[in-house]
Tab-separated table of C-alpha atoms and ligand atoms in Angstrom:
chain	number	residue	atom	x	y	z
A	1	MET	CA	0.129	0.171	-0.236
A	2	MET	CA	2.404	2.364	1.544
A	3	ASP	CA	4.695	1.540	-2.050
A	4	SER	CA	2.264	1.897	-4.334
A	5	HIS	CA	0.976	5.101	-2.456
A	6	PHE	CA	4.402	6.400	-2.714
A	7	THR	CA	5.191	5.325	-6.335
A	8	ALA	CA	1.563	7.461	-7.185
A	9	VAL	CA	3.411	10.707	-5.954
A	10	ARG	CA	6.345	10.354	-7.609
A	11	GLU	CA	5.158	9.690	-10.908
A	12	THR	CA	2.665	12.861	-10.829
A	13	ARG	CA	5.068	14.930	-9.947
A	14	VAL	CA	8.027	13.875	-12.132
A	15	LYS	CA	8.138	16.775	-15.035
A	16	GLN	CA	9.047	14.666	-18.470
A	17	PRO	CA	12.354	15.976	-20.452
A	18	LEU	CA	11.090	17.785	-23.804
A	19	ILE	CA	12.543	15.574	-25.696
A	20	GLU	CA	10.080	12.641	-23.989
A	21	ARG	CA	7.237	15.256	-24.417
A	22	PHE	CA	7.273	15.377	-28.301
A	23	ARG	CA	9.380	12.508	-29.261
A	24	ALA	CA	6.927	11.695	-31.788
A	25	TYR	CA	7.567	15.161	-33.620
A	26	LEU	CA	11.135	14.952	-33.508
A	27	PRO	CA	14.432	13.430	-35.006
A	28	VAL	CA	14.971	10.868	-32.205
A	29	SER	CA	15.341	7.498	-31.789
A	30	ASP	CA	15.622	4.684	-29.412
A	31	LYS	CA	19.382	4.859	-29.668
A	32	THR	CA	19.510	9.117	-29.009
A	33	PRO	CA	20.482	9.808	-25.238
A	34	VAL	CA	18.236	12.127	-23.668
A	35	ILE	CA	20.218	15.246	-22.127
A	36	THR	CA	17.779	16.736	-20.514
A	37	LEU	CA	17.331	19.581	-17.560
A	38	GLN	CA	13.644	19.174	-17.572
A	39	GLU	CA	13.013	22.429	-20.134
A	40	GLY	CA	10.090	23.473	-21.663
A	41	ASP	CA	6.534	23.231	-20.095
A	42	THR	CA	7.041	27.025	-19.157
A	43	PRO	CA	4.185	29.216	-17.715
A	44	LEU	CA	1.627	30.850	-20.172
A	45	LEU	CA	0.061	33.619	-18.498
A	46	ARG	CA	-3.175	35.554	-19.062
A	47	ALA	CA	-2.336	38.937	-18.655
A	48	SER	CA	-5.059	41.123	-17.915
A	49	ASN	CA	-3.579	44.154	-16.124
A	50	LEU	CA	-1.524	44.973	-19.420
A	51	GLU	CA	-4.733	44.323	-21.339
A	52	ARG	CA	-5.822	46.981	-19.099
A	53	HIS	CA	-2.755	48.872	-19.954
A	54	LEU	CA	-3.162	48.236	-23.712
A	55	ALA	CA	-6.753	49.829	-23.481
A	56	ARG	CA	-5.938	53.012	-21.845
A	57	VAL	CA	-3.058	53.147	-24.612
A	58	ALA	CA	-5.874	52.499	-27.148
A	59	GLY	CA	-7.854	54.398	-25.523
A	60	ARG	CA	-10.975	52.721	-26.912
A	61	SER	CA	-12.294	49.899	-25.110
A	62	LEU	CA	-10.520	46.915	-25.948
A	63	ALA	CA	-11.250	42.876	-26.575
A	64	LEU	CA	-7.648	41.333	-27.336
A	65	GLU	CA	-6.490	38.305	-24.895
A	66	VAL	CA	-2.785	38.808	-24.104
A	67	HIS	CA	-0.704	35.915	-22.488
A	68	LEU	CA	2.470	35.615	-21.711
A	69	LYS	CA	4.665	32.762	-22.657
A	70	TYR	CA	7.274	32.960	-20.169
A	71	GLU	CA	10.509	31.453	-21.251
A	72	GLY	CA	13.216	32.513	-18.333
A	73	THR	CA	11.636	29.728	-16.191
A	74	ASN	CA	13.759	27.226	-18.277
A	75	PRO	CA	16.603	25.512	-16.566
A	76	THR	CA	19.149	27.756	-17.693
A	77	GLY	CA	16.569	31.128	-17.773
A	78	SER	CA	15.523	31.327	-21.352
A	79	PHE	CA	14.083	29.366	-24.469
A	80	LYS	CA	17.813	28.108	-25.733
A	81	ASP	CA	17.515	25.026	-23.430
A	82	ARG	CA	14.888	24.109	-25.933
A	83	GLY	CA	17.173	23.659	-28.699
A	84	MET	CA	20.192	22.677	-26.796
A	85	THR	CA	18.165	19.726	-25.535
A	86	MET	CA	17.925	18.066	-29.028
A	87	ALA	CA	21.372	19.953	-30.364
A	88	ILE	CA	23.448	18.197	-27.450
A	89	SER	CA	21.374	15.034	-27.672
A	90	LYS	CA	21.587	14.809	-31.104
A	91	ALA	CA	25.733	15.676	-30.730
A	92	LEU	CA	26.414	12.856	-28.339
A	93	GLU	CA	24.619	10.064	-30.602
A	94	GLU	CA	26.663	11.930	-33.094
A	95	GLY	CA	29.834	10.770	-31.116
A	96	THR	CA	30.384	14.402	-30.805
A	97	ARG	CA	34.734	15.225	-29.282
A	98	GLY	CA	33.169	18.784	-28.132
A	99	VAL	CA	30.841	21.755	-29.090
A	100	ILE	CA	31.297	25.217	-29.634
A	101	CYS	CA	29.060	28.529	-30.177
A	102	ALA	CA	29.064	32.047	-30.872
A	103	SER	CA	26.336	33.705	-28.304
A	104	THR	CA	25.023	37.522	-26.641
A	105	GLY	CA	24.740	35.704	-23.407
A	106	ASN	CA	21.918	32.829	-23.597
A	107	THR	CA	22.807	30.453	-25.861
A	108	SER	CA	26.702	30.091	-24.107
A	109	ALA	CA	24.659	29.723	-20.554
A	110	SER	CA	22.483	27.046	-21.913
A	111	ALA	CA	25.051	25.378	-24.403
A	112	ALA	CA	27.538	24.949	-21.449
A	113	ALA	CA	24.886	23.596	-18.952
A	114	TYR	CA	24.001	20.984	-21.404
A	115	ALA	CA	27.523	20.045	-22.062
A	116	ALA	CA	28.318	19.563	-18.566
A	117	ARG	CA	25.923	17.505	-18.174
A	118	ALA	CA	26.376	15.628	-21.116
A	119	GLY	CA	29.830	15.312	-20.265
A	120	VAL	CA	31.190	16.883	-23.437
A	121	PRO	CA	33.722	19.959	-23.654
A	122	CYS	CA	32.121	23.437	-24.488
A	123	PHE	CA	33.865	26.237	-26.212
A	124	VAL	CA	31.554	29.808	-26.394
A	125	VAL	CA	32.768	32.701	-27.866
A	126	ILE	CA	31.423	36.066	-26.884
A	127	PRO	CA	31.503	39.589	-28.117
A	128	ASP	CA	34.397	40.990	-25.462
A	129	GLY	CA	32.419	43.415	-23.120
A	130	ASN	CA	29.069	43.131	-24.308
A	131	ILE	CA	27.047	40.069	-22.523
A	132	ALA	CA	25.212	40.695	-19.319
A	133	MET	CA	26.786	39.386	-15.916
A	134	GLY	CA	24.330	36.607	-15.248
A	135	LYS	CA	24.994	35.070	-18.852
A	136	LEU	CA	29.006	35.035	-18.214
A	137	ALA	CA	28.464	33.692	-14.766
A	138	GLN	CA	26.385	30.382	-16.248
A	139	ALA	CA	29.228	29.437	-18.504
A	140	VAL	CA	32.221	29.792	-16.244
A	141	MET	CA	30.118	27.701	-13.438
A	142	ALA	CA	29.437	25.424	-16.273
A	143	GLY	CA	33.402	24.557	-16.737
A	144	ALA	CA	32.911	26.159	-20.496
A	145	ARG	CA	35.697	27.597	-22.024
A	146	VAL	CA	34.932	31.216	-22.614
A	147	ILE	CA	36.849	33.386	-25.088
A	148	ALA	CA	36.043	36.580	-25.568
A	149	VAL	CA	36.625	38.511	-29.448
A	150	ARG	CA	37.409	41.412	-29.800
A	151	GLY	CA	34.733	42.137	-32.134
A	152	ASN	CA	30.475	41.895	-32.355
A	153	PHE	CA	28.322	38.781	-32.333
A	154	ASP	CA	28.202	38.439	-36.058
A	155	ARG	CA	32.154	38.251	-35.988
A	156	ALA	CA	32.205	35.628	-33.824
A	157	LEU	CA	29.749	33.658	-35.268
A	158	GLU	CA	31.756	33.822	-38.897
A	159	LEU	CA	34.383	32.610	-36.480
A	160	VAL	CA	32.897	30.169	-34.654
A	161	ARG	CA	31.566	28.496	-38.124
A	162	GLU	CA	34.898	28.128	-39.903
A	163	ALA	CA	36.557	26.507	-36.695
A	164	ALA	CA	33.848	23.706	-35.715
A	165	GLU	CA	34.246	22.939	-39.899
A	166	LYS	CA	38.281	23.067	-38.551
A	167	ARG	CA	38.546	21.352	-35.706
A	168	SER	CA	35.644	18.535	-35.798
A	169	ILE	CA	33.344	20.092	-33.366
A	170	THR	CA	30.070	20.639	-33.457
A	171	LEU	CA	28.323	23.788	-34.038
A	172	VAL	CA	25.297	24.436	-31.387
A	173	ASN	CA	24.521	28.012	-32.809
A	174	SER	CA	21.032	27.487	-34.368
A	175	VAL	CA	22.152	27.054	-37.456
A	176	ASN	CA	22.239	22.999	-36.517
A	177	PRO	CA	18.915	22.452	-37.360
A	178	TYR	CA	18.328	20.447	-34.105
A	179	ARG	CA	18.170	23.602	-32.406
A	180	ILE	CA	14.981	24.688	-34.508
A	181	ASP	CA	13.499	21.224	-33.811
A	182	GLY	CA	13.580	21.869	-30.454
A	183	GLN	CA	12.899	25.257	-30.517
A	184	LYS	CA	9.285	24.468	-31.978
A	185	SER	CA	8.432	22.993	-29.069
A	186	ALA	CA	7.133	26.386	-27.810
A	187	SER	CA	4.413	26.699	-30.307
A	188	TRP	CA	3.199	23.698	-29.523
A	189	GLU	CA	3.223	24.015	-25.709
A	190	ILE	CA	0.971	27.468	-26.611
A	191	VAL	CA	-1.178	25.253	-29.065
A	192	ASP	CA	-2.011	22.419	-26.502
A	193	SER	CA	-2.533	25.114	-23.701
A	194	LEU	CA	-4.874	27.430	-25.658
A	195	GLY	CA	-6.133	24.344	-27.790
A	196	ASP	CA	-5.616	26.417	-31.034
A	197	ALA	CA	-2.926	28.231	-32.294
A	198	PRO	CA	-3.363	32.048	-30.974
A	199	ASP	CA	-4.083	35.169	-34.001
A	200	PHE	CA	-1.155	37.026	-33.388
A	201	HIS	CA	2.501	35.491	-32.210
A	202	PHE	CA	4.573	38.533	-30.890
A	203	ILE	CA	8.262	37.482	-30.272
A	204	PRO	CA	11.548	39.446	-30.254
A	205	VAL	CA	14.236	38.874	-33.277
A	206	GLY	CA	18.049	38.947	-33.016
A	207	ASN	CA	19.676	35.725	-35.024
A	208	ALA	CA	15.713	34.744	-36.110
A	209	GLY	CA	16.292	31.164	-35.172
A	210	ASN	CA	13.485	31.101	-32.730
A	211	ILE	CA	10.945	33.040	-34.920
A	212	THR	CA	11.554	30.656	-37.710
A	213	ALA	CA	10.813	27.863	-35.801
A	214	HIS	CA	7.672	28.798	-34.035
A	215	TRP	CA	6.319	29.583	-37.511
A	216	LEU	CA	7.435	25.792	-38.519
A	217	GLY	CA	6.177	24.693	-35.234
A	218	TYR	CA	2.807	25.959	-35.585
A	219	ARG	CA	2.910	24.696	-39.375
A	220	ASP	CA	3.259	21.247	-38.148
A	221	TYR	CA	0.705	21.162	-35.930
A	222	LEU	CA	-1.695	22.626	-38.141
A	223	GLN	CA	-0.680	20.121	-40.674
A	224	ARG	CA	-1.274	17.197	-37.971
A	225	GLY	CA	-4.728	18.421	-37.341
A	226	LYS	CA	-3.721	19.563	-34.116
A	227	SER	CA	-4.823	23.089	-34.459
A	228	GLY	CA	-6.925	24.663	-36.926
A	229	LYS	CA	-5.843	28.046	-37.942
A	230	LEU	CA	-2.415	30.304	-38.120
A	231	PRO	CA	-1.139	33.095	-36.521
A	232	ARG	CA	0.616	36.348	-38.032
A	233	MET	CA	4.169	36.287	-36.802
A	234	MET	CA	5.025	39.535	-35.541
A	235	GLY	CA	8.631	40.099	-35.296
A	236	PHE	CA	10.453	42.735	-33.511
A	237	GLN	CA	13.994	43.618	-33.615
A	238	ALA	CA	16.057	46.599	-31.544
A	239	ALA	CA	16.218	49.812	-33.521
A	240	GLY	CA	19.495	49.772	-33.679
A	241	ALA	CA	19.897	46.419	-34.811
A	242	ALA	CA	17.288	45.910	-37.271
A	243	PRO	CA	18.569	44.596	-40.222
A	244	LEU	CA	15.472	42.796	-41.643
A	245	VAL	CA	13.358	45.282	-41.325
A	246	ASP	CA	16.135	47.738	-42.989
A	247	GLY	CA	16.431	44.926	-45.553
A	248	ALA	CA	20.689	44.836	-45.258
A	249	PRO	CA	23.309	43.595	-42.634
A	250	VAL	CA	23.765	46.229	-39.816
A	251	ALA	CA	27.923	46.666	-39.744
A	252	ALA	CA	27.501	48.084	-36.274
A	253	PRO	CA	24.583	46.915	-34.259
A	254	LYS	CA	23.819	48.987	-31.237
A	255	THR	CA	21.093	48.728	-28.684
A	256	LEU	CA	20.851	47.926	-24.839
A	257	ALA	CA	19.536	44.691	-25.213
A	258	THR	CA	22.526	42.915	-25.455
A	259	ALA	CA	20.608	39.279	-26.513
A	260	ILE	CA	19.510	40.583	-29.637
A	261	LYS	CA	22.573	42.738	-30.520
A	262	ILE	CA	22.797	41.174	-33.786
A	263	GLY	CA	23.661	42.710	-37.329
A	264	ASN	CA	23.161	39.988	-39.328
A	265	PRO	CA	20.648	37.107	-38.712
A	266	ALA	CA	21.928	33.301	-39.775
A	267	SER	CA	18.143	32.353	-39.999
A	268	TRP	CA	17.415	35.812	-42.369
A	269	ASP	CA	15.346	33.712	-44.771
A	270	GLY	CA	13.378	31.737	-42.631
A	271	ALA	CA	12.259	34.907	-40.842
A	272	ILE	CA	11.443	36.606	-43.704
A	273	ARG	CA	9.650	33.582	-44.555
A	274	ALA	CA	7.684	33.692	-41.390
A	275	ARG	CA	7.006	37.024	-41.662
A	276	ASP	CA	5.481	36.517	-45.457
A	277	GLU	CA	3.788	33.305	-45.151
A	278	SER	CA	2.090	33.815	-42.004
A	279	LYS	CA	0.861	37.926	-43.086
A	280	GLY	CA	2.578	39.474	-40.497
A	281	ARG	CA	5.953	42.077	-39.492
A	282	ILE	CA	8.645	42.410	-38.260
A	283	CYS	CA	9.310	46.143	-37.147
A	284	LYS	CA	11.786	48.008	-34.830
A	285	VAL	CA	11.629	48.930	-31.236
A	286	THR	CA	13.506	51.423	-29.889
A	287	ASP	CA	15.327	51.234	-26.874
A	288	ASP	CA	13.266	53.492	-24.395
A	289	GLU	CA	10.144	51.338	-25.624
A	290	ILE	CA	11.924	47.764	-24.324
A	291	ILE	CA	12.536	49.751	-21.371
A	292	GLU	CA	9.310	50.595	-20.872
A	293	ALA	CA	7.869	47.094	-21.683
A	294	TYR	CA	10.338	45.681	-19.223
A	295	LYS	CA	9.763	47.441	-16.533
A	296	LEU	CA	5.897	47.583	-17.479
A	297	LEU	CA	5.748	43.637	-17.181
A	298	ALA	CA	7.488	43.472	-14.062
A	299	GLY	CA	5.312	46.275	-12.377
A	300	LEU	CA	2.062	45.035	-13.602
A	301	GLU	CA	2.540	41.332	-14.119
A	302	GLY	CA	5.004	40.493	-11.920
A	303	VAL	CA	7.075	38.681	-14.405
A	304	PHE	CA	10.879	39.755	-14.313
A	305	ALA	CA	11.650	39.363	-17.800
A	306	GLU	CA	15.345	40.314	-19.602
A	307	PRO	CA	15.359	43.558	-21.446
A	308	ALA	CA	15.726	41.663	-25.111
A	309	SER	CA	12.416	39.494	-23.602
A	310	ALA	CA	10.430	43.078	-23.915
A	311	ALA	CA	10.598	43.429	-27.190
A	312	SER	CA	7.468	41.525	-28.027
A	313	VAL	CA	5.770	43.737	-25.628
A	314	ALA	CA	7.240	46.441	-26.612
A	315	GLY	CA	5.768	46.117	-30.227
A	316	LEU	CA	2.340	45.345	-29.111
A	317	LEU	CA	2.004	48.432	-27.029
A	318	GLN	CA	3.345	50.358	-30.449
A	319	LEU	CA	1.747	48.857	-32.357
A	320	VAL	CA	-1.880	49.379	-30.620
A	321	SER	CA	-0.237	52.957	-29.870
A	322	ARG	CA	-0.895	54.031	-33.470
A	323	GLY	CA	-3.642	51.844	-33.798
A	324	GLU	CA	-2.488	49.037	-35.790
A	325	MET	CA	-3.836	46.201	-33.916
A	326	PRO	CA	-7.700	44.944	-34.410
A	327	ARG	CA	-10.166	45.940	-31.449
A	328	GLU	CA	-9.977	41.995	-30.565
A	329	GLY	CA	-8.339	38.499	-30.787
A	330	VAL	CA	-5.792	36.100	-29.116
A	331	VAL	CA	-1.948	37.887	-28.632
A	332	VAL	CA	0.781	36.033	-27.436
A	333	CYS	CA	4.199	37.445	-26.428
A	334	THR	CA	6.954	35.449	-25.870
A	335	LEU	CA	9.359	36.618	-23.273
A	336	THR	CA	12.721	35.088	-23.973
A	337	GLY	CA	14.727	34.664	-20.907
A	338	HIS	CA	14.919	35.807	-17.203
A	339	GLY	CA	15.135	39.161	-15.822
A	340	LEU	CA	17.867	37.749	-13.825
A	341	LYS	CA	20.425	37.389	-16.044
A	342	ASP	CA	21.147	41.169	-16.468
A	343	PRO	CA	20.281	42.439	-12.391
A	344	GLU	CA	22.733	45.695	-13.910
A	345	ARG	CA	19.980	47.118	-16.194
A	346	ALA	CA	17.717	46.607	-13.785
A	347	ILE	CA	19.147	48.308	-10.921
A	348	GLN	CA	20.052	51.372	-13.763
A	349	SER	CA	16.644	51.453	-14.710
A	350	SER	CA	14.961	51.573	-10.897
A	351	LEU	CA	15.353	54.202	-8.515
A	352	PRO	CA	18.112	52.929	-5.603
A	353	PRO	CA	16.790	51.730	-1.836
A	354	ARG	CA	16.032	54.500	0.552
A	355	VAL	CA	18.683	54.222	3.036
A	356	VAL	CA	17.699	55.435	6.655
A	357	GLU	CA	18.672	54.715	10.423
A	358	ALA	CA	17.562	51.471	12.150
A	359	THR	CA	14.795	52.738	13.793
A	360	LEU	CA	11.299	52.178	14.031
A	361	GLU	CA	10.716	56.049	13.749
A	362	ALA	CA	12.538	56.227	10.918
A	363	LEU	CA	11.286	53.206	9.120
A	364	SER	CA	7.572	54.618	9.788
A	365	GLY	CA	8.328	56.994	8.073
A	366	GLU	CA	8.987	55.378	4.560
A	367	LEU	CA	5.578	53.578	4.911
A	368	GLN	CA	3.456	55.887	2.993
A	369	SER	CA	2.561	54.056	-0.135
B	401	LIG	C1	16.308	36.488	-24.606
B	401	LIG	O1	22.224	33.423	-26.625
B	401	LIG	O2	21.554	34.805	-30.198
B	401	LIG	O3	16.068	35.469	-32.903
B	401	LIG	O4	23.452	34.073	-28.613
B	401	LIG	O5	19.240	35.602	-26.022
B	401	LIG	O6	16.735	33.413	-31.782
B	401	LIG	O7	18.067	34.542	-32.281
B	401	LIG	C2	20.253	35.206	-28.347
B	401	LIG	C3	18.899	35.557	-28.587
B	401	LIG	C4	16.058	36.735	-28.261
B	401	LIG	C5	16.687	36.047	-30.103
B	401	LIG	N1	15.695	36.874	-26.592
B	401	LIG	O8	16.264	34.990	-30.771
B	401	LIG	C6	22.675	34.402	-28.303
B	401	LIG	C7	21.548	34.779	-29.280
B	401	LIG	C8	17.058	36.463	-25.661
B	401	LIG	C9	17.972	36.306	-26.147
B	401	LIG	C10	16.978	36.618	-28.658
B	401	LIG	C11	17.732	36.144	-27.806
B	401	LIG	P1	16.944	34.490	-31.973
């Protein structure tokens, strides 16, 4: 009796690895060693306070239903874990000698963690001085060999593509197709939760792997009859790093959202296809708009996401304020990474704590709300 009781409890508590949950839709077999940190299955949160704020911005009543897909709860704090469980598992299956990536931070944190778990060496190449502290901390703690180059992300990606080939090590940037396969799972989870695809999917765009993967995922599900429609894909780049909007690579990208400070996205064609096939848009948001959305998310919904993540919500605010969104519909905004990745930006964007004498009198003086 006791035994069966505890077995039952244990079974209901175990969260399945992403690869097991979506095995039928992924290129894995019995021979694939599953390297997992229990990624995916992230919250899809109805954002009622944000909905009310959007109505105020629009200056009219709105019936938009807004949901936040909060990817910051993944094991290393970003959506990258969805693709990395696949990339590292397949690399191990193929007998890899080691893995390498270029990164604005989150890919390196994820690659380092999954490589550690797989017991394979990991090399990460980052743009010197341009990645958030939390992400660097994760990569070094997981024992990755971190190399900072005097150049931007785009140059780092060129270098690792060549180095991977020369040294026969596995490239785990999103040019690795298994990364895209794993990242499709976010759109599958959204359809599974809502019962159908949303009308609009807002998503930050950097190297453009994620918008590409989401679109392919939505199409997979439609084809399998798991959904009855497709969303419009709404991608948002930082204004100083918006090659897809400008129609040409940006040689010196600039934005405080370092995660998406990318001038020549590897999945350029995938992003354009997602936009055009879905009748969607790819637009720019300024750094000010990004910071406004970043603070609104934490202040209105209690959801702390890193600045680049807030580009999706900044985009929604922008289109609503310009009267470019319909009055009703289901909207999903992806929040790609956790706010704790970049604590410095959070502190810089807020008022410092008040320092007072350690007395009840001094404290009471501060408790007027
Ligand atoms: C929080 O880690 O490119 O358009 O090297 O970390 O799929 O590139 C990160 C990208 C959005 C953009 N939000 O996604 C890297 C890296 C966050 C990110 C993106 C990234 P893609």
